[in-house]
Tab-separated table of C-alpha atoms in Angstrom:
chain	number	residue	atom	x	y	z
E	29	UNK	CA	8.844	0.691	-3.474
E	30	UNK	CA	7.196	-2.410	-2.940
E	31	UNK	CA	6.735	-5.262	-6.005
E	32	UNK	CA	3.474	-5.966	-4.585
E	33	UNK	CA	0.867	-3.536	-3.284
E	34	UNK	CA	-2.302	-4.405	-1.568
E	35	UNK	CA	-6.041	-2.199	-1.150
E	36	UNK	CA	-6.973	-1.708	1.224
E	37	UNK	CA	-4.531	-1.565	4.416
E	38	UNK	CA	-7.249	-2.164	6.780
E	39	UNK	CA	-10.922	-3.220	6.433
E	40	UNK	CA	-12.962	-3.459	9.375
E	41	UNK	CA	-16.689	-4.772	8.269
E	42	UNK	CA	-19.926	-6.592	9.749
E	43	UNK	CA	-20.497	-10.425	10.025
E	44	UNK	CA	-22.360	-10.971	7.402
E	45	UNK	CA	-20.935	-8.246	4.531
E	46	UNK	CA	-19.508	-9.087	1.158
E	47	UNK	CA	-15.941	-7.476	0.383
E	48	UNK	CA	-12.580	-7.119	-1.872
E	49	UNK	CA	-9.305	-7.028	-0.966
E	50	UNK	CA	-6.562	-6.285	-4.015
E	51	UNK	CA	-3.157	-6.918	-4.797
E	52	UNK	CA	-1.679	-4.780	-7.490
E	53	UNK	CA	1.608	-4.734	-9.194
E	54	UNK	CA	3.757	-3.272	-12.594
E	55	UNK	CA	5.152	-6.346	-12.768
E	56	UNK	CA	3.634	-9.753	-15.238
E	57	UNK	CA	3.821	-12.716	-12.714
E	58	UNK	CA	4.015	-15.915	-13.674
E	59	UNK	CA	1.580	-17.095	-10.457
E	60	UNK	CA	0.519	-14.914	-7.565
E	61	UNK	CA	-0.388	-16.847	-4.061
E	62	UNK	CA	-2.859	-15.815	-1.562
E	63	UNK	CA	-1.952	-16.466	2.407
E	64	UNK	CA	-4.192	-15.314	5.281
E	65	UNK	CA	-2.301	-15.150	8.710
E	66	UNK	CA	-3.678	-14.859	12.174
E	67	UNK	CA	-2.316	-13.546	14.975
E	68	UNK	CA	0.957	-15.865	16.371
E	69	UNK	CA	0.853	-18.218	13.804
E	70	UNK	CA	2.334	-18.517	10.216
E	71	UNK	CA	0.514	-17.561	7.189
E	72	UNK	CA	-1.383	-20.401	5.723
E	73	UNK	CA	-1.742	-20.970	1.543
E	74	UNK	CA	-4.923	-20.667	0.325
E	75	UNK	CA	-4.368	-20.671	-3.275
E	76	UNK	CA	-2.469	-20.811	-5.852
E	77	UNK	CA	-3.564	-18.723	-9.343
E	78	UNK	CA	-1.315	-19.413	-12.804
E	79	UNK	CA	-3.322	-18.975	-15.820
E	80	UNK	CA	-4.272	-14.690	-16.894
E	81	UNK	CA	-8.231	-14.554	-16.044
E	82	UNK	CA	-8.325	-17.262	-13.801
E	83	UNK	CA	-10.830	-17.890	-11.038
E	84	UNK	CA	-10.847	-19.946	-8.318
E	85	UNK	CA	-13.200	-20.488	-5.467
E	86	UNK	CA	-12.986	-21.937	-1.935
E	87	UNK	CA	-15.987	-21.912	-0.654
E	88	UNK	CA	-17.202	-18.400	0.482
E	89	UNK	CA	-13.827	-16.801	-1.015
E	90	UNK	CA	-13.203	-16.187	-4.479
E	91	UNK	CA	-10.026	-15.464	-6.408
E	92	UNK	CA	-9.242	-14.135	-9.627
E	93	UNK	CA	-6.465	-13.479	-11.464
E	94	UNK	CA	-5.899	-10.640	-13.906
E	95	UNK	CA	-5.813	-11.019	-17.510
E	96	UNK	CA	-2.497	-8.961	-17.526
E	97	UNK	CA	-1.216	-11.498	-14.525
E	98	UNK	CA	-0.597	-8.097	-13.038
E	99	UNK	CA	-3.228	-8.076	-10.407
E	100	UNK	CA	-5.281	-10.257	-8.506
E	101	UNK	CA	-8.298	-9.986	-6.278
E	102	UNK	CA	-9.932	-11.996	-3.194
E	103	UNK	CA	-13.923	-11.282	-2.796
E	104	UNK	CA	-15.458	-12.984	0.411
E	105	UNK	CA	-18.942	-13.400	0.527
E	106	UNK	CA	-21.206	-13.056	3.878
E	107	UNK	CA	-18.156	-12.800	6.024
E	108	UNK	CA	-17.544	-14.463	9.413
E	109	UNK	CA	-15.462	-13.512	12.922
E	110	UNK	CA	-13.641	-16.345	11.460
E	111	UNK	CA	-12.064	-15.161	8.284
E	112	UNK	CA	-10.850	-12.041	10.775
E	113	UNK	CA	-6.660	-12.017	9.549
E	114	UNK	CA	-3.867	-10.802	7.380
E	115	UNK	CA	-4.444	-11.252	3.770
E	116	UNK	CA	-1.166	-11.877	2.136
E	117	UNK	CA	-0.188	-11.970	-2.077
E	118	UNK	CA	2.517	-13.143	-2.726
E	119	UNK	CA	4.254	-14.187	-6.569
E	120	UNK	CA	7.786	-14.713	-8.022
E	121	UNK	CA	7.298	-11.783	-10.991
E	122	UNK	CA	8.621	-12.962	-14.999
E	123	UNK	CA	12.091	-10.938	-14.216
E	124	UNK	CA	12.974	-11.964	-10.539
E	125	UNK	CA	14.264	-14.185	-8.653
E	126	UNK	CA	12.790	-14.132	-5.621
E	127	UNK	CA	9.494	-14.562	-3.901
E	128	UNK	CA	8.099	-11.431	-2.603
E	129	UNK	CA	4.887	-10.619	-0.310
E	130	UNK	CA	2.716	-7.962	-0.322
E	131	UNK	CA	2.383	-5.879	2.765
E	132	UNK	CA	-0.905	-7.326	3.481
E	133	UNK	CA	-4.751	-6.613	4.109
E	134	UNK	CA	-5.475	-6.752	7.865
E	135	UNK	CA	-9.145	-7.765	7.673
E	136	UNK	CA	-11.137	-7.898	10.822
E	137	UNK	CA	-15.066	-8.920	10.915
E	138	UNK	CA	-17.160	-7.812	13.719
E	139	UNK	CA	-20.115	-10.616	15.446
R	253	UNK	CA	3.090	-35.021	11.539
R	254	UNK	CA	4.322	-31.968	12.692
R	255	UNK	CA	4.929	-29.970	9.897
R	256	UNK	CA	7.127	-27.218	9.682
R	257	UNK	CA	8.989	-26.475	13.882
R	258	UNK	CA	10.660	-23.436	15.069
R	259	UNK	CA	12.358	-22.770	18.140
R	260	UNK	CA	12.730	-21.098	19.889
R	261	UNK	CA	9.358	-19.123	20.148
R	262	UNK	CA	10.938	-15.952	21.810
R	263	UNK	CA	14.319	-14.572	22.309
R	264	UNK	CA	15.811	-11.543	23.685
R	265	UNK	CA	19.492	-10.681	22.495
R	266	UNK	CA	21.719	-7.805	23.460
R	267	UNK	CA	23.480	-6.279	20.524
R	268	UNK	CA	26.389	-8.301	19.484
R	269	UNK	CA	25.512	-11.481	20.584
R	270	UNK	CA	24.858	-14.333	18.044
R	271	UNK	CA	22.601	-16.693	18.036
R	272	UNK	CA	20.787	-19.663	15.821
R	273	UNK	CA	17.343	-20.096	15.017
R	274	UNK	CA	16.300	-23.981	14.382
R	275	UNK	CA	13.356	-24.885	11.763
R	276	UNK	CA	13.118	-28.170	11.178
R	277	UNK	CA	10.124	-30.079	8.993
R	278	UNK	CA	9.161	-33.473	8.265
R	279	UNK	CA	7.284	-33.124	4.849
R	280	UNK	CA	10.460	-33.904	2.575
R	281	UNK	CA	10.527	-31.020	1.210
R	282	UNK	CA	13.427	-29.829	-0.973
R	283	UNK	CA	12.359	-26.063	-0.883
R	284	UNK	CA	13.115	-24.386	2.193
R	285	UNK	CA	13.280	-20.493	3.094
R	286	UNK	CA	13.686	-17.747	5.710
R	287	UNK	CA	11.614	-14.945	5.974
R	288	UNK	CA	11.229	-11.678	8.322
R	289	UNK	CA	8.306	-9.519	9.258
R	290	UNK	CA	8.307	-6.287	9.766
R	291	UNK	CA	4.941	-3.885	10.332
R	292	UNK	CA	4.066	-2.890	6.769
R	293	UNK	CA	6.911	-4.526	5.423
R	294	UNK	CA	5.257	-7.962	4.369
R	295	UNK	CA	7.739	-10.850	4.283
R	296	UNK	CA	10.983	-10.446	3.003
R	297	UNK	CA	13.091	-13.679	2.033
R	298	UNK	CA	16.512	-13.695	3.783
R	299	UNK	CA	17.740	-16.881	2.816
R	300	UNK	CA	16.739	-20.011	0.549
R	301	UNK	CA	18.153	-23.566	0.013
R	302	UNK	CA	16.775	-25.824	-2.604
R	303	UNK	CA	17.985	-29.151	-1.500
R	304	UNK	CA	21.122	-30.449	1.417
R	305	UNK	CA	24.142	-28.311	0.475
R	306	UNK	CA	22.599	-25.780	-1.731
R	307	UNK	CA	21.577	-22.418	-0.285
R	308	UNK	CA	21.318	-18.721	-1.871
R	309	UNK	CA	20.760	-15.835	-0.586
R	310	UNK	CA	17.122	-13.438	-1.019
R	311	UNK	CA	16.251	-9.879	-0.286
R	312	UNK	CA	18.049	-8.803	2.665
R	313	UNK	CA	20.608	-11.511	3.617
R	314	UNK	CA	23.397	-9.226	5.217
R	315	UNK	CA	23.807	-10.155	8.944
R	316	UNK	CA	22.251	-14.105	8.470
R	317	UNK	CA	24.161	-16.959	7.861
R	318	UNK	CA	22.484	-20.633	6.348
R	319	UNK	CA	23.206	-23.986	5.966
R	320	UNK	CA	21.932	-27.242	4.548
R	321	UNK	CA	23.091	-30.429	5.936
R	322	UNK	CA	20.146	-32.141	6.145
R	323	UNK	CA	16.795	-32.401	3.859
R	324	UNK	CA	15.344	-31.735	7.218
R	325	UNK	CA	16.775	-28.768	8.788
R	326	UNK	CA	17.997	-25.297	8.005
R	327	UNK	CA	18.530	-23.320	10.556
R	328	UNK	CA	19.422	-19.676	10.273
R	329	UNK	CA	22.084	-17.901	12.556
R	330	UNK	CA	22.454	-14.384	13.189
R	331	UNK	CA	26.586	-13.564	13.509
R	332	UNK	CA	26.197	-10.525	15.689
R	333	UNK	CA	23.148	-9.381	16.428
R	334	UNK	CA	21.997	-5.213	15.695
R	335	UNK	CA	18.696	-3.858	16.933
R	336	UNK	CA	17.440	-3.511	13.293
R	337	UNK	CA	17.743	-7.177	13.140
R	338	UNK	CA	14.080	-7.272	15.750
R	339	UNK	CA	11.818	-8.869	14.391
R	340	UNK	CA	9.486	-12.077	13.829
R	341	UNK	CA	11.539	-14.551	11.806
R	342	UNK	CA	8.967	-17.335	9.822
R	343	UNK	CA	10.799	-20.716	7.882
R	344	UNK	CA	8.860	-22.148	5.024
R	345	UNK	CA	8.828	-25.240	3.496
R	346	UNK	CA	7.324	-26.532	0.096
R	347	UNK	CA	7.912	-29.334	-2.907
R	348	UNK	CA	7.172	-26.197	-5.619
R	349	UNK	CA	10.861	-24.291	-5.516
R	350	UNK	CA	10.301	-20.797	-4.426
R	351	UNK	CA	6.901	-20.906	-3.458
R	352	UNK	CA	6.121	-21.469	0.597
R	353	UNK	CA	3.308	-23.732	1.202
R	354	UNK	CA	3.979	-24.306	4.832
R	355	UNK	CA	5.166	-22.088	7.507
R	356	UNK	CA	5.913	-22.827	10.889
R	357	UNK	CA	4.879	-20.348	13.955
R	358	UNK	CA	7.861	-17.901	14.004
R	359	UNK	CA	10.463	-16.584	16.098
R	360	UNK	CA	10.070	-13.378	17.975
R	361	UNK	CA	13.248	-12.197	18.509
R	362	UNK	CA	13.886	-8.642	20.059
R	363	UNK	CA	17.788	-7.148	20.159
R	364	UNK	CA	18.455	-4.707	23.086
């Protein structure tokens, strides 16, 4: 069973379309990251969310952080070829010790 | 600045054979970590050190040994390689303990 769980597994859209991508858990977490990885590289940190409710943008891609600090949510608006990756959350939960990932969201957006 | 360097890129291994991966970064960072990726697995920490001559172990350390000489390098050796052990093998580095800010580009390593 994994800490983390991420919706959906796969999303395959249209330049141009809006979409969410969610990362779910039982767990409280003190601060949940979001990575997005392409193909042969490492995953890259986009951002960092602490505070229950928060919301943070970067530019087309929003993030928000659930009141609980049990879930949090990425929404990309008008998306491009280039935000075509693997969406990663990732968080150290209040009772662990370790940093765990979620399995991912393999986004890819069609020209 | 380079950032976060593994090598080697690729590797193929026959079972029982060891071998070390190098990761090396130039940031200063205290906080480094292995991780391994598997297909719908995510990333799962094997290893962590939090400064020269302090490491711990994560999720699935069995099979992986670590060590900390240097602020600079932590490289991560496998004692006898199985087949389960195939997979792509990412180091992180970061200033925030326990959460990876940079990665480098992996090790694909494949045990026959």
């Amino acid at each position: 069973t994994q800490l983390l769980e991420q919706s959906p597994q796969f999303l395959s859209i249209q330049e141009g379309e809006n979409l969410t991508v969610y990362c779910n858990s039982s767990s409280v977490f003190s601060s949940l990251q979001w990575y997005r990885q392409e193909p042969g590289e490492g995953p890259v940190l986009l951002v960092t969310v602490v505070t229950g409710g928060e919301v943070k943008k970067l530019k087309r891609l929003t993030f928000q952080f659930g009141d609980a600090r049990k879930d949090s949510s990425l929404h990309i608006t008008a998306a491009q070829p280039g935000d075509t990756g693997l969406y990663l959350c990732a968080g150290v939960d209040n009772y662990g010790q370790n940093f765990v990932f979620g399995p991912g969201t393999r986004l890819s957006v069609l020209p | 600045n380079a950032g976060v360097t593994q090598t080697p890129k690729f590797q193929v291994l026959k079972t029982g054979q060891s071998m070390t991966l190098q990761c090396a970064q130039d940031m200063n960072h205290e906080y480094m970590s292995w991780y391994r990726q598997d297909p719908g697995m995510g990333l799962r920490l094997i290893h962590y050190s939090v400064g020269a001559g302090i490491t711990d172990q994560g999720e699935v350390p069995n099979g992986y040994n670590v060590s900390r000489s240097t602020t600079e390098d932590f490289p991560l050796r496998l004692l006898s390689a199985a087949p389960s052990q195939t997979s792509v093998y990412f180091c992180a580095s970061s200033y925030v303990s326990g959460q990876p800010q940079h990665f480098g580009d992996g090790t694909r390593l494949s045990i026959l």
